[in-house]
Amino acid sequence: MGASADGLLTVSEERARARVGIKWSKHGVDVIPLFVADMDFDPPQTVLDAIRGHVDRGDLGYGPFSAELAPAYADWQERQHGWRPDERQIRPFTSALHALEVALWNTTERGDGIVVFTPIYYPFLDAIADSGRRRVDCPLDPNGWRLDPARLEGAIDATTKVVLLCNPHNPIGRVFDAAEIAAVADVADRHNLLVITDEIWGELLHPGAVHRPLAICDERFAGRLVTLGSASKTFNIAGLRTAVAHIDHEPLLSALGSMASHQQGSPSSLGITGTLTAWTDCDDWMRAVQRTITARRDQLTRRLAADAPTIGYHAPEATYLAWLDFTDVAAGAAGSGLGDDPAEYLLEHAGVALSNGPKFGTEGVGVARLNFATSEQILDDTIDRIVHTIDQHD
């Protein structure tokens, strides 16, 4: 489905349930799934048309045009954020997570410390553990979810090699401000650390928020920065498995030069086509999705304030993700909250599938992540189920 009468994007539940992706196929037909970070809206029609052109031509052979990703990404970043990355430092990957794993393998050793600002997108934590590196938690301050410079400094030791940043932040939805970014630059500069910044949410902003790529925030990042980029979140095409990394770090560029090319991955021709089309011809669709996710965020904010005020919630500045704290729900009645993992409780008792908070770090105990990039009706139905379940729990 396309836009509704008010110009916002929408989708019917019937259309969503017809999809075979994990979001709508993992659980039964009685469950509303708002967990994995896919939007329910159709991707831009121009992207679908470009991919359909490959199919209609039977054009599914090897693609010759991955080199086109670098100038397209550079143009996109310049147009959206005023940053013109050096095209010679841009490399293609199959996903931002793939680029992160390649960077960790080539710049660190087993046991080296990787700083993460928790709660954090949990596949990052898995990537650190799977590579044998040491996870160093630097929790954000829950009173506003700000980055604490003193806590960051205290987390660094002789074996720390990398600071991993997600900006805008998943799952909190913060856009880190200049002072927070300067604190990261200061620590990285003084301790000679590589900074890897995941900026794939950089266009999904709510009014008043401004995303500035780290590369233009502070000169102290020069020579020690890897920026991960993708059209996957902004244009709802994660399944096309295409991303890039801008690598302003000579040791990593050198390592990639001697690394077997197939280990670095290769996006498919369909993924490249969809990504190039998104970055060059879909600005109007992006603006529609920005308006839509803000409308759904505001809908969620109103409903929680009116019907479930005991759920802790900070309206995000970016992304379509809500970090919902259930620890005060039914406190003093049937225990505190809905248990350590409210998503499990809500899946069983409300028929709502949210992301499991504890997977994002210890700060996720008692919390669940909700994806509000869906239709007004589906979001209302979800909130109704959660509210009813909380009332029954009381």
Short mmCIF file of C-alpha atoms in Angstrom, two decimals:
data_model
loop_
_atom_site.label_atom_id
_atom_site.label_comp_id
_atom_site.label_asym_id
_atom_site.label_seq_id
_atom_site.Cartn_x
_atom_site.Cartn_y
_atom_site.Cartn_z
CA MET A 1 0.00 0.00 0.00
CA GLY A 2 1.04 3.62 -0.49
CA ALA A 3 0.08 6.90 1.14
CA SER A 4 -3.11 7.51 3.07
CA ALA A 5 -5.35 10.55 2.61
CA ASP A 6 -3.14 12.64 4.90
CA GLY A 7 -0.02 11.80 2.89
CA LEU A 8 1.37 9.35 5.44
CA LEU A 9 2.51 5.86 4.50
CA THR A 10 0.38 2.95 5.61
CA VAL A 11 -0.14 -0.78 5.16
CA SER A 12 -2.97 -3.20 5.82
CA GLU A 13 -2.47 -6.05 8.25
CA GLU A 14 -3.62 -8.44 5.52
CA ARG A 15 -0.82 -7.28 3.22
CA ALA A 16 1.73 -7.40 6.01
CA ARG A 17 0.76 -10.96 6.97
CA ALA A 18 1.17 -12.10 3.36
CA ARG A 19 4.92 -11.42 3.58
CA VAL A 20 7.39 -14.22 4.20
CA GLY A 21 10.04 -12.13 5.96
CA ILE A 22 10.84 -12.96 9.58
CA LYS A 23 8.81 -10.10 11.05
CA TRP A 24 5.41 -11.43 10.00
CA SER A 25 6.22 -15.12 9.62
CA LYS A 26 8.01 -15.97 12.87
CA HIS A 27 4.93 -15.97 15.10
CA GLY A 28 1.37 -17.20 14.70
CA VAL A 29 -1.50 -15.34 13.08
CA ASP A 30 -2.79 -14.22 16.49
CA VAL A 31 0.41 -12.30 17.28
CA ILE A 32 1.11 -8.69 16.26
CA PRO A 33 4.86 -8.48 15.54
CA LEU A 34 6.60 -5.18 16.29
CA PHE A 35 10.06 -6.52 17.07
CA VAL A 36 12.64 -6.74 14.25
CA ALA A 37 13.53 -3.33 12.77
CA ASP A 38 11.75 -3.59 9.43
CA MET A 39 9.06 -1.06 8.55
CA ASP A 40 5.70 -2.41 7.47
CA PHE A 41 5.45 0.10 4.61
CA ASP A 42 6.25 -0.93 1.03
CA PRO A 43 9.66 0.29 -0.14
CA PRO A 44 9.71 3.12 -2.70
CA GLN A 45 8.00 2.21 -5.95
CA THR A 46 11.04 3.29 -7.95
CA VAL A 47 13.17 0.78 -6.04
CA LEU A 48 10.65 -1.97 -6.72
CA ASP A 49 10.54 -0.99 -10.40
CA ALA A 50 14.33 -1.06 -10.69
CA ILE A 51 14.49 -4.55 -9.18
CA ARG A 52 11.56 -5.70 -11.30
CA GLY A 53 13.48 -4.54 -14.37
CA HIS A 54 16.24 -7.03 -13.54
CA VAL A 55 13.68 -9.80 -13.15
CA ASP A 56 11.83 -8.92 -16.37
CA ARG A 57 15.09 -8.96 -18.31
CA GLY A 58 16.21 -12.19 -16.70
CA ASP A 59 19.17 -10.12 -15.55
CA LEU A 60 20.27 -12.10 -12.50
CA GLY A 61 23.90 -12.74 -13.39
CA TYR A 62 26.98 -11.21 -11.83
CA GLY A 63 26.73 -7.46 -11.44
CA PRO A 64 29.52 -5.26 -12.81
CA PHE A 65 28.62 -2.08 -10.97
CA SER A 66 29.51 -2.32 -7.27
CA ALA A 67 32.00 0.51 -7.89
CA GLU A 68 28.97 2.80 -8.38
CA LEU A 69 28.13 2.55 -4.69
CA ALA A 70 31.01 4.80 -3.62
CA PRO A 71 30.07 7.91 -5.60
CA ALA A 72 26.37 7.35 -4.88
CA TYR A 73 27.04 7.15 -1.14
CA ALA A 74 29.27 10.22 -1.29
CA ASP A 75 26.58 12.17 -3.16
CA TRP A 76 23.91 11.00 -0.71
CA GLN A 77 25.88 12.01 2.38
CA GLU A 78 26.75 15.39 0.90
CA ARG A 79 23.14 16.09 -0.02
CA GLN A 80 21.67 14.92 3.28
CA HIS A 81 24.32 15.86 5.83
CA GLY A 82 26.90 18.13 4.25
CA TRP A 83 29.68 15.53 4.34
CA ARG A 84 31.56 14.50 1.21
CA PRO A 85 33.40 11.25 2.07
CA ASP A 86 36.50 10.32 0.10
CA GLU A 87 35.28 7.82 -2.50
CA ARG A 88 38.67 6.09 -2.48
CA GLN A 89 38.03 5.08 1.15
CA ILE A 90 34.57 3.57 0.59
CA ARG A 91 34.21 -0.22 0.44
CA PRO A 92 31.07 -2.34 -0.26
CA PHE A 93 29.79 -4.95 2.19
CA THR A 94 26.69 -7.10 2.53
CA SER A 95 25.52 -5.35 5.72
CA ALA A 96 26.67 -2.86 8.33
CA LEU A 97 27.17 -5.77 10.74
CA HIS A 98 29.35 -7.54 8.17
CA ALA A 99 31.49 -4.41 7.83
CA LEU A 100 31.81 -4.19 11.62
CA GLU A 101 32.94 -7.80 11.91
CA VAL A 102 35.52 -7.38 9.15
CA ALA A 103 36.84 -4.24 10.86
CA LEU A 104 37.14 -5.96 14.26
CA TRP A 105 38.92 -9.00 12.80
CA ASN A 106 41.46 -6.84 11.00
CA THR A 107 42.23 -4.22 13.66
CA THR A 108 42.06 -6.10 16.98
CA GLU A 109 43.18 -9.32 18.63
CA ARG A 110 41.38 -11.80 20.87
CA GLY A 111 40.93 -10.30 24.31
CA ASP A 112 41.08 -6.70 23.13
CA GLY A 113 38.44 -4.41 24.61
CA ILE A 114 35.58 -2.99 22.52
CA VAL A 115 33.62 -0.18 24.20
CA VAL A 116 29.86 -0.16 23.67
CA PHE A 117 27.29 2.32 24.97
CA THR A 118 24.63 0.10 26.46
CA PRO A 119 21.85 -0.67 25.94
CA ILE A 120 22.95 -1.31 22.37
CA TYR A 121 21.82 -3.17 19.26
CA TYR A 122 22.45 -6.72 20.44
CA PRO A 123 24.03 -8.17 17.26
CA PHE A 124 26.93 -5.82 18.02
CA LEU A 125 27.36 -7.61 21.34
CA ASP A 126 27.20 -10.97 19.56
CA ALA A 127 29.83 -9.84 17.05
CA ILE A 128 32.20 -8.90 19.87
CA ALA A 129 31.66 -12.19 21.69
CA ASP A 130 31.86 -14.34 18.55
CA SER A 131 35.20 -12.80 17.58
CA GLY A 132 36.72 -13.45 20.99
CA ARG A 133 37.04 -9.76 21.75
CA ARG A 134 36.19 -8.34 25.17
CA ARG A 135 33.03 -6.32 25.58
CA VAL A 136 33.45 -3.17 27.66
CA ASP A 137 30.08 -1.75 28.73
CA CYS A 138 29.77 2.00 29.13
CA PRO A 139 26.12 2.44 30.13
CA LEU A 140 24.26 5.53 29.02
CA ASP A 141 22.76 7.59 31.83
CA PRO A 142 19.11 6.46 32.07
CA ASN A 143 18.14 9.99 33.12
CA GLY A 144 17.93 11.20 29.54
CA TRP A 145 20.17 8.46 28.12
CA ARG A 146 23.19 10.71 27.75
CA LEU A 147 26.76 9.57 27.21
CA ASP A 148 28.83 10.11 30.38
CA PRO A 149 32.39 11.30 29.56
CA ALA A 150 33.76 10.30 32.97
CA ARG A 151 32.29 6.83 32.67
CA LEU A 152 33.80 6.50 29.19
CA GLU A 153 37.23 7.53 30.43
CA GLY A 154 36.98 5.06 33.29
CA ALA A 155 36.17 2.21 30.90
CA ILE A 156 39.46 2.52 29.00
CA ASP A 157 42.45 0.35 29.85
CA ALA A 158 45.61 -0.80 28.10
CA THR A 159 43.79 -3.50 26.12
CA THR A 160 40.98 -1.25 24.83
CA LYS A 161 41.28 -0.79 21.06
CA VAL A 162 37.88 0.28 19.70
CA VAL A 163 34.94 2.51 20.60
CA LEU A 164 31.75 1.36 18.88
CA LEU A 165 29.09 4.03 18.50
CA CYS A 166 25.56 3.81 17.11
CA ASN A 167 24.35 7.30 16.17
CA PRO A 168 21.41 7.79 16.00
CA HIS A 169 21.23 5.22 18.74
CA ASN A 170 19.45 1.88 18.55
CA PRO A 171 17.43 1.15 20.73
CA ILE A 172 17.18 4.49 22.57
CA GLY A 173 16.67 6.81 19.60
CA ARG A 174 19.08 9.49 20.87
CA VAL A 175 21.01 11.72 18.50
CA PHE A 176 24.20 12.41 20.42
CA ASP A 177 25.01 16.09 20.78
CA ALA A 178 28.26 17.96 20.14
CA ALA A 179 29.49 17.65 23.73
CA GLU A 180 28.96 13.89 23.78
CA ILE A 181 30.69 13.45 20.43
CA ALA A 182 33.59 15.62 21.58
CA ALA A 183 34.02 13.37 24.62
CA VAL A 184 34.36 10.33 22.34
CA ALA A 185 36.85 12.19 20.13
CA ASP A 186 38.91 13.24 23.15
CA VAL A 187 39.16 9.72 24.57
CA ALA A 188 39.89 8.20 21.16
CA ASP A 189 42.63 10.73 20.48
CA ARG A 190 44.36 10.43 23.86
CA HIS A 191 44.24 6.62 23.93
CA ASN A 192 44.82 6.04 20.20
CA LEU A 193 41.53 4.18 19.67
CA LEU A 194 39.71 3.28 16.49
CA VAL A 195 36.11 4.55 16.41
CA ILE A 196 33.50 2.60 14.46
CA THR A 197 30.26 4.52 14.02
CA ASP A 198 27.04 2.95 12.74
CA GLU A 199 25.08 5.76 11.09
CA ILE A 200 22.47 3.80 9.14
CA TRP A 201 19.64 5.54 11.04
CA GLY A 202 20.94 9.02 10.15
CA GLU A 203 17.99 10.07 7.98
CA LEU A 204 15.19 8.75 10.18
CA LEU A 205 14.95 11.90 12.27
CA HIS A 206 12.05 13.53 14.08
CA PRO A 207 11.48 17.31 13.97
CA GLY A 208 14.20 19.26 15.74
CA ALA A 209 16.84 16.53 15.50
CA VAL A 210 19.93 17.01 13.34
CA HIS A 211 22.34 14.22 12.50
CA ARG A 212 25.95 15.18 11.80
CA PRO A 213 28.30 12.40 10.66
CA LEU A 214 31.16 11.92 13.09
CA ALA A 215 33.58 12.54 10.24
CA ILE A 216 32.71 16.26 10.24
CA CYS A 217 32.11 16.65 13.97
CA ASP A 218 35.66 16.75 15.29
CA GLU A 219 39.07 16.82 13.61
CA ARG A 220 40.39 14.37 16.21
CA PHE A 221 38.50 11.57 14.43
CA ALA A 222 40.70 11.99 11.35
CA GLY A 223 42.64 8.82 10.59
CA ARG A 224 40.83 6.72 13.22
CA LEU A 225 37.24 6.46 11.99
CA VAL A 226 35.13 3.84 10.22
CA THR A 227 31.62 4.98 9.24
CA LEU A 228 29.01 2.33 8.42
CA GLY A 229 26.29 3.27 5.95
CA SER A 230 23.36 1.63 4.21
CA ALA A 231 20.02 2.44 2.60
CA SER A 232 18.50 -0.49 4.49
CA LYS A 233 16.70 1.35 7.30
CA THR A 234 15.77 4.58 5.57
CA PHE A 235 14.19 2.81 2.60
CA ASN A 236 13.08 -0.49 4.19
CA ILE A 237 15.30 -2.70 2.04
CA ALA A 238 17.37 -4.60 4.60
CA GLY A 239 16.74 -7.85 2.75
CA LEU A 240 18.76 -6.57 -0.22
CA ARG A 241 21.90 -7.05 1.89
CA THR A 242 23.95 -4.07 0.75
CA ALA A 243 26.04 -1.63 2.79
CA VAL A 244 29.20 0.42 2.63
CA ALA A 245 31.93 1.48 5.02
CA HIS A 246 33.93 4.68 4.74
CA ILE A 247 37.33 3.74 6.16
CA ASP A 248 39.45 6.66 7.33
CA HIS A 249 41.98 4.34 8.96
CA GLU A 250 45.07 3.37 7.03
CA PRO A 251 45.81 0.11 8.91
CA LEU A 252 42.35 -1.24 8.07
CA LEU A 253 42.54 -0.15 4.44
CA SER A 254 45.92 -1.88 4.19
CA ALA A 255 44.56 -5.04 5.81
CA LEU A 256 41.65 -5.15 3.39
CA GLY A 257 44.09 -4.79 0.52
CA SER A 258 45.73 -8.08 1.49
CA MET A 259 42.55 -9.87 2.55
CA ALA A 260 40.92 -12.38 0.22
CA SER A 261 38.22 -10.52 -1.69
CA HIS A 262 35.52 -13.15 -1.11
CA GLN A 263 35.99 -12.81 2.65
CA GLN A 264 34.98 -9.19 2.28
CA GLY A 265 31.66 -10.15 0.71
CA SER A 266 29.97 -8.95 -2.43
CA PRO A 267 26.50 -7.34 -2.58
CA SER A 268 24.16 -8.81 -5.19
CA SER A 269 23.21 -7.01 -8.37
CA LEU A 270 19.68 -6.58 -7.01
CA GLY A 271 20.98 -5.12 -3.76
CA ILE A 272 23.22 -2.67 -5.57
CA THR A 273 20.44 -1.64 -7.95
CA GLY A 274 17.98 -1.09 -5.11
CA THR A 275 20.50 0.88 -3.07
CA LEU A 276 21.61 3.08 -5.96
CA THR A 277 17.98 3.83 -6.81
CA ALA A 278 17.16 4.66 -3.19
CA TRP A 279 20.09 7.05 -2.82
CA THR A 280 19.48 8.83 -6.11
CA ASP A 281 15.73 8.90 -6.76
CA CYS A 282 13.70 8.46 -3.57
CA ASP A 283 13.99 11.66 -1.53
CA ASP A 284 10.23 12.31 -1.66
CA TRP A 285 9.51 8.82 -0.29
CA MET A 286 12.05 9.39 2.48
CA ARG A 287 10.33 12.61 3.51
CA ALA A 288 7.00 10.77 3.58
CA VAL A 289 8.42 8.08 5.84
CA GLN A 290 9.91 10.73 8.12
CA ARG A 291 6.48 12.33 8.52
CA THR A 292 4.89 8.93 9.05
CA ILE A 293 7.20 7.65 11.76
CA THR A 294 6.86 10.97 13.60
CA ALA A 295 3.07 10.64 13.46
CA ARG A 296 3.31 7.09 14.82
CA ARG A 297 5.79 8.17 17.52
CA ASP A 298 3.40 10.91 18.62
CA GLN A 299 0.50 8.46 18.57
CA LEU A 300 2.46 6.11 20.83
CA THR A 301 3.39 8.98 23.15
CA ARG A 302 -0.24 10.07 23.52
CA ARG A 303 -1.55 6.55 24.07
CA LEU A 304 1.04 5.64 26.69
CA ALA A 305 0.49 8.88 28.61
CA ALA A 306 -3.27 8.38 28.60
CA ASP A 307 -3.60 4.62 29.02
CA ALA A 308 -0.33 3.22 30.41
CA PRO A 309 1.47 5.96 32.37
CA THR A 310 3.41 3.43 34.44
CA ILE A 311 5.41 2.37 31.36
CA GLY A 312 8.65 4.34 31.33
CA TYR A 313 9.27 5.97 27.97
CA HIS A 314 11.41 8.72 26.41
CA ALA A 315 10.11 9.81 23.01
CA PRO A 316 12.99 9.11 20.59
CA GLU A 317 14.69 11.89 18.65
CA ALA A 318 15.33 9.52 15.74
CA THR A 319 14.51 6.00 14.49
CA TYR A 320 11.14 4.24 14.70
CA LEU A 321 12.03 2.38 17.89
CA ALA A 322 10.64 2.86 21.40
CA TRP A 323 12.43 1.66 24.53
CA LEU A 324 9.65 0.75 26.96
CA ASP A 325 10.43 0.28 30.65
CA PHE A 326 7.95 -2.00 32.43
CA THR A 327 9.70 -2.15 35.81
CA ASP A 328 7.09 0.08 37.49
CA VAL A 329 4.12 -1.79 36.03
CA ALA A 330 2.17 -3.48 38.83
CA ALA A 331 4.99 -2.81 41.28
CA GLY A 332 3.94 -4.02 44.70
CA ALA A 333 1.13 -6.15 43.30
CA ALA A 334 2.05 -9.33 41.45
CA GLY A 335 5.72 -8.57 41.81
CA SER A 336 7.67 -5.77 40.15
CA GLY A 337 6.89 -5.13 36.52
CA LEU A 338 6.37 -7.95 34.04
CA GLY A 339 9.55 -9.75 35.00
CA ASP A 340 13.10 -9.40 33.71
CA ASP A 341 11.97 -9.90 30.11
CA PRO A 342 8.60 -8.18 29.50
CA ALA A 343 8.66 -9.15 25.83
CA GLU A 344 8.34 -12.81 26.82
CA TYR A 345 5.42 -12.00 29.10
CA LEU A 346 3.65 -9.90 26.46
CA LEU A 347 4.17 -12.52 23.77
CA GLU A 348 2.48 -15.14 25.95
CA HIS A 349 -0.26 -13.02 27.51
CA ALA A 350 -0.93 -10.23 25.00
CA GLY A 351 -0.10 -11.78 21.66
CA VAL A 352 2.37 -8.96 20.98
CA ALA A 353 5.95 -9.65 19.84
CA LEU A 354 8.47 -7.01 20.95
CA SER A 355 12.26 -7.23 21.11
CA ASN A 356 13.67 -8.76 24.29
CA GLY A 357 15.25 -5.98 26.34
CA PRO A 358 17.88 -8.03 28.21
CA LYS A 359 19.53 -8.94 24.90
CA PHE A 360 20.60 -5.29 24.56
CA GLY A 361 22.63 -5.38 27.79
CA THR A 362 21.98 -5.36 31.51
CA GLU A 363 20.15 -2.03 31.15
CA GLY A 364 17.48 -3.93 29.22
CA VAL A 365 16.25 -5.93 32.21
CA GLY A 366 12.56 -5.11 32.65
CA VAL A 367 12.47 -3.37 29.26
CA ALA A 368 11.25 -4.20 25.73
CA ARG A 369 11.81 -2.50 22.36
CA LEU A 370 8.79 -1.67 20.20
CA ASN A 371 8.95 -0.89 16.47
CA PHE A 372 6.28 1.71 15.67
CA ALA A 373 6.87 1.87 11.88
CA THR A 374 3.48 0.44 11.07
CA SER A 375 -0.07 1.57 10.39
CA GLU A 376 -2.09 3.65 12.82
CA GLN A 377 -4.52 0.76 13.29
CA ILE A 378 -1.88 -1.90 13.94
CA LEU A 379 -0.15 0.35 16.48
CA ASP A 380 -3.45 1.11 18.25
CA ASP A 381 -4.30 -2.60 18.36
CA THR A 382 -0.87 -3.33 19.84
CA ILE A 383 -1.23 -0.70 22.55
CA ASP A 384 -4.74 -1.93 23.34
CA ARG A 385 -3.39 -5.43 23.90
CA ILE A 386 -0.54 -4.21 26.10
CA VAL A 387 -2.85 -2.00 28.17
CA HIS A 388 -5.38 -4.83 28.62
CA THR A 389 -2.61 -7.21 29.71
CA ILE A 390 -1.23 -4.72 32.22
CA ASP A 391 -4.72 -4.19 33.65
CA GLN A 392 -5.14 -7.96 34.00
CA HIS A 393 -1.70 -8.20 35.62
CA ASP A 394 -2.71 -5.63 38.21
#
